[in-house]
Structures are given as C-alpha cells and as structure tokens.
CSV table of C-alpha atoms and ligand atoms in Angstrom, one decimal:
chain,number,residue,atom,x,y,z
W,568,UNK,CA,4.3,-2.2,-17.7
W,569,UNK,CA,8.2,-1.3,-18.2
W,570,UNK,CA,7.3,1.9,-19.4
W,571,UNK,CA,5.1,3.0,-16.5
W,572,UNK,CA,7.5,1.6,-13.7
W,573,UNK,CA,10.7,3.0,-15.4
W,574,UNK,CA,9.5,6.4,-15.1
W,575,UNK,CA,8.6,5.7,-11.2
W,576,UNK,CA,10.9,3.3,-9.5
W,577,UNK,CA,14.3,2.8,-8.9
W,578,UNK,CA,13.7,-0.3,-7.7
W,579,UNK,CA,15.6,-3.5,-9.9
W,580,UNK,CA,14.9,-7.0,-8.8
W,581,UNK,CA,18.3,-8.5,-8.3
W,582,UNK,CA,18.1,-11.9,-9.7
W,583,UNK,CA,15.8,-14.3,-9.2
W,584,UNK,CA,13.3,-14.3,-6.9
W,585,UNK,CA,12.2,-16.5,-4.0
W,586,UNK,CA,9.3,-14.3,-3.2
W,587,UNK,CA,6.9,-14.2,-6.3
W,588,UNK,CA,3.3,-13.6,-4.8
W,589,UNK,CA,1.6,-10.7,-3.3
W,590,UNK,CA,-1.6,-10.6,-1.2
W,591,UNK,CA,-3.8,-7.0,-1.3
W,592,UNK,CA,-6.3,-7.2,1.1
W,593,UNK,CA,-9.0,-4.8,-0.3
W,594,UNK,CA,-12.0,-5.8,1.7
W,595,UNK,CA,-12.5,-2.9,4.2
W,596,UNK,CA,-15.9,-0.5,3.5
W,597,UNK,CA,-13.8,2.4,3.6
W,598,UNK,CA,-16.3,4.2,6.2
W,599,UNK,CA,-13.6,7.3,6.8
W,600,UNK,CA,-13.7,8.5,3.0
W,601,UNK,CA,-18.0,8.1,3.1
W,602,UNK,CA,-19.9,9.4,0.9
W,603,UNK,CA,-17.2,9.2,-1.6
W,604,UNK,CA,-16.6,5.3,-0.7
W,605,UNK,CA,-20.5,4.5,-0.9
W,606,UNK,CA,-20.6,2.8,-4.4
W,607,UNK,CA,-17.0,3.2,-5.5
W,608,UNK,CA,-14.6,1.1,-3.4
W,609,UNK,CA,-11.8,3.5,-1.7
W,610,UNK,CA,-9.1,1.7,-3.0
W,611,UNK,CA,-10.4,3.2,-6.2
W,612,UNK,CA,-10.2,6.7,-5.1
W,613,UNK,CA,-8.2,8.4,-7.6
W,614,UNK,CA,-4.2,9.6,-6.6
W,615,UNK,CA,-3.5,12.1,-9.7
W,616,UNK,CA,-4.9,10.2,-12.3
W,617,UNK,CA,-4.3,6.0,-11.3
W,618,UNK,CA,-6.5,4.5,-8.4
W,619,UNK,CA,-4.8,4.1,-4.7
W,620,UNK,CA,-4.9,0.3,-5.5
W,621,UNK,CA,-2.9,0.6,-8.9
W,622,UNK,CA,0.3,1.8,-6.6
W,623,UNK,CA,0.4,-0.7,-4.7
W,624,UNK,CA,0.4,-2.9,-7.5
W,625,UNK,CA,2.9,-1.1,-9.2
W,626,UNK,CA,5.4,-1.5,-6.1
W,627,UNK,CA,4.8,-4.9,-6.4
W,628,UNK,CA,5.5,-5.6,-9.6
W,629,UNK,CA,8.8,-2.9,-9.1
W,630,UNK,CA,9.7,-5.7,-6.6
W,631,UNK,CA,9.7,-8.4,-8.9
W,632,UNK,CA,6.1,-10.2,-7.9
W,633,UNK,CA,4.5,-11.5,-11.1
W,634,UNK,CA,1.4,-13.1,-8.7
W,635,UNK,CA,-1.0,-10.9,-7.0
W,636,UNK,CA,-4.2,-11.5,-5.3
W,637,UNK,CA,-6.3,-9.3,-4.1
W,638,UNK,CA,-8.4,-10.1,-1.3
W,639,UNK,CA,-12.2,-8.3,-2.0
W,640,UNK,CA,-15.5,-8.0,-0.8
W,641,UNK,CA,-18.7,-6.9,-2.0
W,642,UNK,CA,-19.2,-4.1,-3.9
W,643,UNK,CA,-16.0,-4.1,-4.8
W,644,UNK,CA,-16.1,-5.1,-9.1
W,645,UNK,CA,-14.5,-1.8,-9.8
W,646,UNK,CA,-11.4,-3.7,-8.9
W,647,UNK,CA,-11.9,-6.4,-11.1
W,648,UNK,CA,-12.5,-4.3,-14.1
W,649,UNK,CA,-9.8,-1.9,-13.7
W,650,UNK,CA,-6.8,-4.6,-13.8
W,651,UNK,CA,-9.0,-6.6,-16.9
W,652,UNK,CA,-9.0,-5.6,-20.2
W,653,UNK,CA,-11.5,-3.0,-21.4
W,654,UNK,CA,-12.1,-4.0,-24.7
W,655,UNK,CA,-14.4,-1.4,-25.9
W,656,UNK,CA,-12.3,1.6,-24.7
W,657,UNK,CA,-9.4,-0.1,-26.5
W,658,UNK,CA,-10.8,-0.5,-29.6
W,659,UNK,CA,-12.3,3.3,-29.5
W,660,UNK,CA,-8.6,5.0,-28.4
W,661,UNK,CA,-7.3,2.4,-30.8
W,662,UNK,CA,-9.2,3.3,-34.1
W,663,UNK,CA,-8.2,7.4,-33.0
W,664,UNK,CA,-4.8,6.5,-32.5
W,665,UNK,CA,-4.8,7.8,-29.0
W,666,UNK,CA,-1.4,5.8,-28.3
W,667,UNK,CA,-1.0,7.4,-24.7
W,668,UNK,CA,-4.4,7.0,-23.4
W,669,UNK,CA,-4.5,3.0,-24.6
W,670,UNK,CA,-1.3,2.4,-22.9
W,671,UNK,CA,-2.8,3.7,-19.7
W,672,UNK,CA,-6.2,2.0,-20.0
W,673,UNK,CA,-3.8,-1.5,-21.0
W,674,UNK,CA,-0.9,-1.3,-18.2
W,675,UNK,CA,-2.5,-2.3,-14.8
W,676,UNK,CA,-3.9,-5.2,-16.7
W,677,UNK,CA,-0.3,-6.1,-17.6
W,678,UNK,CA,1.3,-5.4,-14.5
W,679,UNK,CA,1.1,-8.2,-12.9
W,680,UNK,CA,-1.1,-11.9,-12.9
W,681,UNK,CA,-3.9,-10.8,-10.9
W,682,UNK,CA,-6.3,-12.9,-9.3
W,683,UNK,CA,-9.3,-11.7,-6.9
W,684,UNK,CA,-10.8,-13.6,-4.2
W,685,UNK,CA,-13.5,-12.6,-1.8
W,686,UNK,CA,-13.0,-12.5,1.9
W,687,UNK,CA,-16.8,-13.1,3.0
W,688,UNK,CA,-17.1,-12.3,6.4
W,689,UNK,CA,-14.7,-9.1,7.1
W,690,UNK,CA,-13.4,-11.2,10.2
W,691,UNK,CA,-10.1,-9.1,10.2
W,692,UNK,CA,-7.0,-8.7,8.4
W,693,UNK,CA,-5.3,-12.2,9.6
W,694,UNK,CA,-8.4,-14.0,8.6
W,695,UNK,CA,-8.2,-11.7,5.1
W,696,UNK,CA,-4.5,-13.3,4.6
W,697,UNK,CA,-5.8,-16.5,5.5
W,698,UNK,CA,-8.4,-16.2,2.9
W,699,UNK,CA,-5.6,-16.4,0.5
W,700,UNK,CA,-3.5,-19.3,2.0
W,701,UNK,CA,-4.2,-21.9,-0.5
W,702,UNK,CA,-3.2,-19.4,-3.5
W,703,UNK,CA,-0.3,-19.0,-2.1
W,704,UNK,CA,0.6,-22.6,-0.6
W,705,UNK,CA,3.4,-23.3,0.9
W,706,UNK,CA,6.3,-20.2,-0.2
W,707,UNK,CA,6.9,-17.1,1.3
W,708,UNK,CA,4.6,-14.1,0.1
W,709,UNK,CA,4.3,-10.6,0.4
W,710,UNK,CA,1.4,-8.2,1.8
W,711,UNK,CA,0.7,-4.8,1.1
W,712,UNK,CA,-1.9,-3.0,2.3
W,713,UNK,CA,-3.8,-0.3,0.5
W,714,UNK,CA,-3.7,2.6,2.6
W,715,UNK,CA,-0.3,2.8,3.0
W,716,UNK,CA,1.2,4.1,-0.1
W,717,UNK,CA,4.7,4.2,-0.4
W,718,UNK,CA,6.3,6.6,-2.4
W,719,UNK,CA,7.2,5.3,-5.7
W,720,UNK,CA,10.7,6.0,-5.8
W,721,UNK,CA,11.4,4.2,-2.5
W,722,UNK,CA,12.5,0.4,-2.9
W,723,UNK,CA,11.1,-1.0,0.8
W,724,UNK,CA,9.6,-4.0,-0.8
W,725,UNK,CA,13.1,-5.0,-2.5
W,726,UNK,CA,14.6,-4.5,1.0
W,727,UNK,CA,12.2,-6.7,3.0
W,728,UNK,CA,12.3,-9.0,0.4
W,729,UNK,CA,16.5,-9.1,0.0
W,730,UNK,CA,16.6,-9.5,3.9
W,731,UNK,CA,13.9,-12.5,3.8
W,732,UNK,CA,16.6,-14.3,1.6
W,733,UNK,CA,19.1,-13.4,4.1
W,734,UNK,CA,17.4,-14.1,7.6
W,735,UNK,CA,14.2,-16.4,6.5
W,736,UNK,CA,11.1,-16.5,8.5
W,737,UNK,CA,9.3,-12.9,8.2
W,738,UNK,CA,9.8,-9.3,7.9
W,739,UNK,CA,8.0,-6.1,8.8
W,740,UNK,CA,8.0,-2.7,7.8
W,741,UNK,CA,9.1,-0.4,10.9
W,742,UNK,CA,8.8,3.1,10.9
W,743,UNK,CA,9.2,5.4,14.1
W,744,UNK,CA,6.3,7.1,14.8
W,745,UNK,CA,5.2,10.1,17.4
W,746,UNK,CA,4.3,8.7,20.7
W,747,UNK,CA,1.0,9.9,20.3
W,748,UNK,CA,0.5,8.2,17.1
W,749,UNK,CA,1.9,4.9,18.6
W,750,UNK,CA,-2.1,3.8,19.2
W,751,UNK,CA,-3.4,3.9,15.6
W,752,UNK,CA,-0.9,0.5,14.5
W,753,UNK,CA,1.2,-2.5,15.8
W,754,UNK,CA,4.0,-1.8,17.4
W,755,UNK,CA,7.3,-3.8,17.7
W,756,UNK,CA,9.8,-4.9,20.7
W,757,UNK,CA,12.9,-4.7,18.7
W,758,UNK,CA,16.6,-5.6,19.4
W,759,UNK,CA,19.5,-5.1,17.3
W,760,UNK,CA,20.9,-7.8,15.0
W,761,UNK,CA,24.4,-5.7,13.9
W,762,UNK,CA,22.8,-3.9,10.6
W,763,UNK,CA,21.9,-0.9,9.7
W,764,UNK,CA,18.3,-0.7,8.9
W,765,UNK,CA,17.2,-4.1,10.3
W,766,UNK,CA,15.9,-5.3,13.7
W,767,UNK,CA,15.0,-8.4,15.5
W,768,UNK,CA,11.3,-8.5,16.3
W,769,UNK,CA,11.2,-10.0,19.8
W,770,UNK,CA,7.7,-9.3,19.9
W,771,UNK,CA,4.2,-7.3,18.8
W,772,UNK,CA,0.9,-5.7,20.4
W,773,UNK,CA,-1.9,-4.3,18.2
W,774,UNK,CA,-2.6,-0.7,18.6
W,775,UNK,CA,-1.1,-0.2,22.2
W,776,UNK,CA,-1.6,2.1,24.6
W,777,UNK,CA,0.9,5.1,24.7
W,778,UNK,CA,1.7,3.4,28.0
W,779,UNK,CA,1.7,0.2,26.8
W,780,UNK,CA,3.9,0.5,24.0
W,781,UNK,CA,6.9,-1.6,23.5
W,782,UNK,CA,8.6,0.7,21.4
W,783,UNK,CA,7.9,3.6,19.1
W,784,UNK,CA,8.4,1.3,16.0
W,785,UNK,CA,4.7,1.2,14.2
W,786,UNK,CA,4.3,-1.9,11.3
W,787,UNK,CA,3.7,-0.6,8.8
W,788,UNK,CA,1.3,-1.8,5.7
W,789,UNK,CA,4.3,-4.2,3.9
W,790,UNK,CA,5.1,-7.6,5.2
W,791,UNK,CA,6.9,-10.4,3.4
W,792,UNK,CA,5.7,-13.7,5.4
W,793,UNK,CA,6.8,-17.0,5.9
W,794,UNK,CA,4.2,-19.4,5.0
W,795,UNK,CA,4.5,-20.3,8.7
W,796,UNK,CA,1.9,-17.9,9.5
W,797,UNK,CA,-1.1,-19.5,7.9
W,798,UNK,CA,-0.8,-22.2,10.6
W,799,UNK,CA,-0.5,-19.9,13.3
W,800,UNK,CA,-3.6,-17.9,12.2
W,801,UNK,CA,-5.6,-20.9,12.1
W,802,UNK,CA,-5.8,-21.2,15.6
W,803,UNK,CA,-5.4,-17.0,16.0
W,804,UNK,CA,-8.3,-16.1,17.8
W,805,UNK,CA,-10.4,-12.9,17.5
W,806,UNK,CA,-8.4,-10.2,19.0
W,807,UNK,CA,-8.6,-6.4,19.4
W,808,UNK,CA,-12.0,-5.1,18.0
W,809,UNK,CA,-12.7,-8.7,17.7
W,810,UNK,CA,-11.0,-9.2,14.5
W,811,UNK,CA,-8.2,-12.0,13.9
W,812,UNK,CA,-5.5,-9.8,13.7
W,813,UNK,CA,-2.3,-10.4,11.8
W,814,UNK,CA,-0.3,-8.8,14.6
W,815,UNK,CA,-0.8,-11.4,16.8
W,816,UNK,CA,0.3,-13.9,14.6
W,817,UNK,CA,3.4,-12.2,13.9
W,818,UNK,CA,3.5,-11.9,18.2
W,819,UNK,CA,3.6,-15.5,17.7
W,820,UNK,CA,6.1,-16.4,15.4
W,821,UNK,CA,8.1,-13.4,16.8
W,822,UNK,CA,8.8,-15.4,20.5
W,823,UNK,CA,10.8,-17.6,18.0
W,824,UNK,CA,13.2,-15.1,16.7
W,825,UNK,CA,12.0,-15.7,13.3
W,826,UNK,CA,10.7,-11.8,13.0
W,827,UNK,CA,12.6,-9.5,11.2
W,828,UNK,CA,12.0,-5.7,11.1
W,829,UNK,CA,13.3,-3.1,8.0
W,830,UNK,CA,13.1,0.4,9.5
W,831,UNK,CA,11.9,2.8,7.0
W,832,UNK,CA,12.0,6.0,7.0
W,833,UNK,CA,11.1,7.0,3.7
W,834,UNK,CA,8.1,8.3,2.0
W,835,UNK,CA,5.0,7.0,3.3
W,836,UNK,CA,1.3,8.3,2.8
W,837,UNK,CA,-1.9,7.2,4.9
W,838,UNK,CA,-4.4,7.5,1.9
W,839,UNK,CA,-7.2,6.4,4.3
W,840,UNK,CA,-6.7,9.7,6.3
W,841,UNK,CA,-8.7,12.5,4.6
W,842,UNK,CA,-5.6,15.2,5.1
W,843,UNK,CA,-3.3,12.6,4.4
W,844,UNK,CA,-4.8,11.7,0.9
W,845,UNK,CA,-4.6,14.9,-0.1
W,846,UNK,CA,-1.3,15.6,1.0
W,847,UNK,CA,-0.5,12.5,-1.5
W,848,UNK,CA,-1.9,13.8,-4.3
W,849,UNK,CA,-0.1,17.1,-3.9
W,850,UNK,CA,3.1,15.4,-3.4
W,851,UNK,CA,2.8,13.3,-6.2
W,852,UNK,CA,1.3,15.1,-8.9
W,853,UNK,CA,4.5,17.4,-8.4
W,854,UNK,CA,6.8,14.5,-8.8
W,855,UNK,CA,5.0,13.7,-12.0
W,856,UNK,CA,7.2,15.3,-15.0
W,857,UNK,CA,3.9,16.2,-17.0
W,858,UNK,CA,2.1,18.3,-14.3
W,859,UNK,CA,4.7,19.0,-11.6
W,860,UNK,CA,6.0,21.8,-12.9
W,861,UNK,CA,2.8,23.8,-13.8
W,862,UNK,CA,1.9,22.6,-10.3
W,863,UNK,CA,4.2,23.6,-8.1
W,864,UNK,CA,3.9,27.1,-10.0
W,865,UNK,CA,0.0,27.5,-8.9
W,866,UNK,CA,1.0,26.1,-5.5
W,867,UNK,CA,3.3,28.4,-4.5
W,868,UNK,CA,1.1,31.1,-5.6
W,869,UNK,CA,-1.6,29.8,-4.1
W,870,UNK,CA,-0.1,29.7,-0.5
W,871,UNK,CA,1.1,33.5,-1.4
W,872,UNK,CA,-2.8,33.8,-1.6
W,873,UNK,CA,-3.6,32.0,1.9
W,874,UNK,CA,-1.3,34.4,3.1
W,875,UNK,CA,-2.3,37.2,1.7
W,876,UNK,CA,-5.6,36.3,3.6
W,877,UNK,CA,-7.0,36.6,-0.5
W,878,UNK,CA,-7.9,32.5,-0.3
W,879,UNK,CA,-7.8,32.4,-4.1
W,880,UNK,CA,-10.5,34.7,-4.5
W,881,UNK,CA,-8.6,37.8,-5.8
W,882,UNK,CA,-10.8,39.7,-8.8
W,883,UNK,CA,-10.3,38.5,-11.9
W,884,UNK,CA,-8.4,35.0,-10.5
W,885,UNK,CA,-10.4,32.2,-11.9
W,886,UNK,CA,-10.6,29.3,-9.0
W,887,UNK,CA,-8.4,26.6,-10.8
G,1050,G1P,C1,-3.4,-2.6,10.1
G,1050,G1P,C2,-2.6,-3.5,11.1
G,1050,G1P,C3,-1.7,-2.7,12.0
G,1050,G1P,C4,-0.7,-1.9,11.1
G,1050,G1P,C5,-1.5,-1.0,10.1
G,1050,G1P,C6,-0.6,-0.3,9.2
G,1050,G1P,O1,-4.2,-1.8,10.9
G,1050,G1P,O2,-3.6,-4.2,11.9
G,1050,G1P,O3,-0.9,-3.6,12.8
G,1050,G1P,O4,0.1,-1.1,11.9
G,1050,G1P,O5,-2.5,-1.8,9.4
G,1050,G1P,O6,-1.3,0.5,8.4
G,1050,G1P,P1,-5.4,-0.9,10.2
G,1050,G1P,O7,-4.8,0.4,9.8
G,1050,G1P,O8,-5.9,-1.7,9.1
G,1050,G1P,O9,-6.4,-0.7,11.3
C-alpha cells in the first residue's frame, strides 16, 4: 500500500484519527457506459491500468481510513475479487519473479479492511448509506462515491475530515459549477463561517432547477457524516426519481447548522460521463512517471494530426 500511495498523494494523516470508516456505494447498473457495463460492473472500468473503484479506495486509505465498505449489488463479484487475494496469479508472478506485477495484483487487497455488503433493492443512494448503518454504528464516516474521481494529488478527504474535527456534525464537498450544470447534482445554500475554503450549509435541494437553485455550489461525491444521519434517513422518504436521497437528509440536518461545506476547486473527473472518462485517462496516464512522458509525446503529435485534418491516418503512421 505505502508504495502505491507515496508515489500519488500528498496527502499525510495528521495524527490520529476520529474518522476511520468509509462507505463506497457501488450499486448502480451503470446504464450510461452500456454495453461495456453489461457483465463487468462500471466501477471496474479500467482508468490507465487500476479500476475506477481502486481510486477511490486509494484516497481513502491516503486519508487515513483503514475500514471500507462497499455497498454492492448483483452482478457486481468483480469487486469482491479484485480487493481479495488472487492466489493463483500470485503464485504464477511469484515463481517468475515478476516482483512489479505481484505487487500490483497484492496492493488493493492491502489497502484497506474491506468489507462488501449488498444493497438489495437500489432504493437510492440514502437508503444505500443506510444499508451500511450498523457497520458503521454510532462514529462519524466518510462517503465517496465512485464516479467522482478526485485527482490523486489533491487532499479533499483530509480537508473534510480535519474540519469535521473542528466543527462536528457533517461536511460536504462544494464545488462551483456552470449554471447550466447546476441540474445534474445537489446544490447548497451557503453562508460564510470566517474561513477560507469552508461554508455553513444552511440548506440543500437535489438536482434543482437552474431557476431553483440556491446557489451555484454542486455536492459533490465526498461527504464525511455525522452518525446523525442514519436516524434522519430512517424516516427520509422517497424523494426525487423516487429514490431516498441523501440530499435530503443532509436538507435536514442542515436547518440545524450542523452542515459544513469545503469548496473545492481542484481536480475532479465524472468517470460516469463518457467524454469525461476519457478525459481521465488522458489526464492521468500523463501524470503517471512510467507512461506520461511517451504520452504526452504522441499526444501532441496527435492533435498536430487532427489539425492537419490527417486524423492519424498519414501513410506509413501505424494507428497507436
Ligand atoms: C449523487 C447525489 C447528488 C450529488 C452527486 C455528485 O447524484 O445524489 O446530490 O451532487 O451524486 O456526483 P448522482 O450523480 O448519483 O445522480
């Protein structure tokens, strides 16, 4: 695990932690990515070389969170297997010596504890986190979901997490969004508490109207919640697209002051957006110190192509 997030994050865990478990909702059928997401769940849609779903593990474990659940569905082993061991692969890199390759078929399996637990009835992403109220109990958690992928060198978890020990109750993710784009998440009435970076969430409406829309601040896919919320989403009841939605439980809590917002403004990729997904793996496999280079050197000569109006087709070129 050290190995993997040293060469990604910058994120340390100051001390200890009150925080310690994360929740992964990975239910969803993952109808936009179809027919890739037919048998292979699309949180296992390969980013460079590690699934979606390993990142987000990774930036929890960067965060300090030794305790993850992921919140499934059917159809969805692939998950399963890919944090487990793999005994036979081991054993064949093992006997070649193929040092690299076993560390990479043995790390998400050490990344984290990670236990799986099946949602049943996709009912909504409040009723997915309240699938997982009695792993958690009664402590403060964090939830990432799986499209969003942050960038690895960003250190928004550690942030939401640091101001949870300062202000209690929960936090959101806040980033400003287009007021077009307002429509596609929750969106946040904000006011100022007198820091840089951090709001007061005086209140939330799922996927708004441009109208309607209290703000341009979208939640965003990280959330460390108080323990409060499992309560509150017992008696949540089926909101927009008749799902229990997590947004209204946070409009809940929020009319008590206890709702924090860190505004982010960082790297963020929607890998359940077609263009989006590709745009991450782009992005990322130039940070990566192995392939970047070579790349960003067929990139560049590749847009000189589109240009050109040649589309990678020049004679002689072979399509790479
Ligand atoms: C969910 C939440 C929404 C949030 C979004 C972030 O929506 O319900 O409030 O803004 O994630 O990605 P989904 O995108 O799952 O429809």
């Amino acid at each position: 695990m050290a190995r993997m997030i040293a060469s990604y994050s910058t994120a340390t865990p100051a001390g200890p932690r009150t925080v310690r478990k994360a929740v992964v909702p990975a239910a969803g059928l993952g109808t936009r990515f179809l027919p890739a997401t037919k048998a292979t769940p699309k949180e296992m849609l390969p980013v460079v070389d590690k699934p979606a779903v390993q990142y987000v593990v990774e930036e929890a474990a960067a965060a300090g969170l030794d305790d993850i659940l992921m919140v499934t569905g059917r159809h969805k082993r692939a998950i399963e297997d890919h944090f487990d061991h793999a005994f036979e692969l081991e054993q064949a890199l093992a006997s070649k010596g193929d040092t690299v390759r076993l560390d990479a078929v043995r790390d998400p399996a050490r990344l984290a504890a990670i236990h799986h637990i099946r949602q049943g009835d996709p009912l909504g992403l409040g009723h997915a986190v309240l699938c997982a109220r009695h792993h958690v109990g009664n402590q403060p958690f964090a939830v990432l979901l799986g499209d969003d992928l942050i960038d690895p060198r960003e250190t928004l978890l550690s942030r939401m997490l640091e101001v949870r020990e300062r202000y209690a109750g929960s936090v959101v993710a806040l980033t400003e969004v287009a007021p077009e784009q307002v429509h596609l998440y929750g969106c946040a009435a904000v006011e100022p508490v007198g820091e840089e970076g951090v709001v007061r969430v005086t209140g939330l409406v799922e996927k708004p109207a441009r109208e309607a829309a209290p703000s341009r601040y979208a939640v965003i896919g990280r959330y460390v919640l108080d323990p409060a919320v499992f309560d509150v989403l017992e008696r949540t009841p089926p909101g927009r697209g008749g799902e229990i939605q997590l947004t209204d439980a946070l409009q809940d809590l929020a009319t008590d002051g206890t709702v924090h917002g860190v505004v982010f403004d960082g790297l963020r990729y929607d890998t359940g957006d077609k263009a989006d997904y590709l745009r991450t793996v782009v992005r990322l496999a130039c940070a990566r110190p192995d392939l970047g280079p070579g790349f960003a050197d067929w990139l560049r000569e590749f847009v000189r192509e589109l240009e050109d109006g040649a589309r990678g087709t020049r004679k002689g070129r072979r399509a790479a």
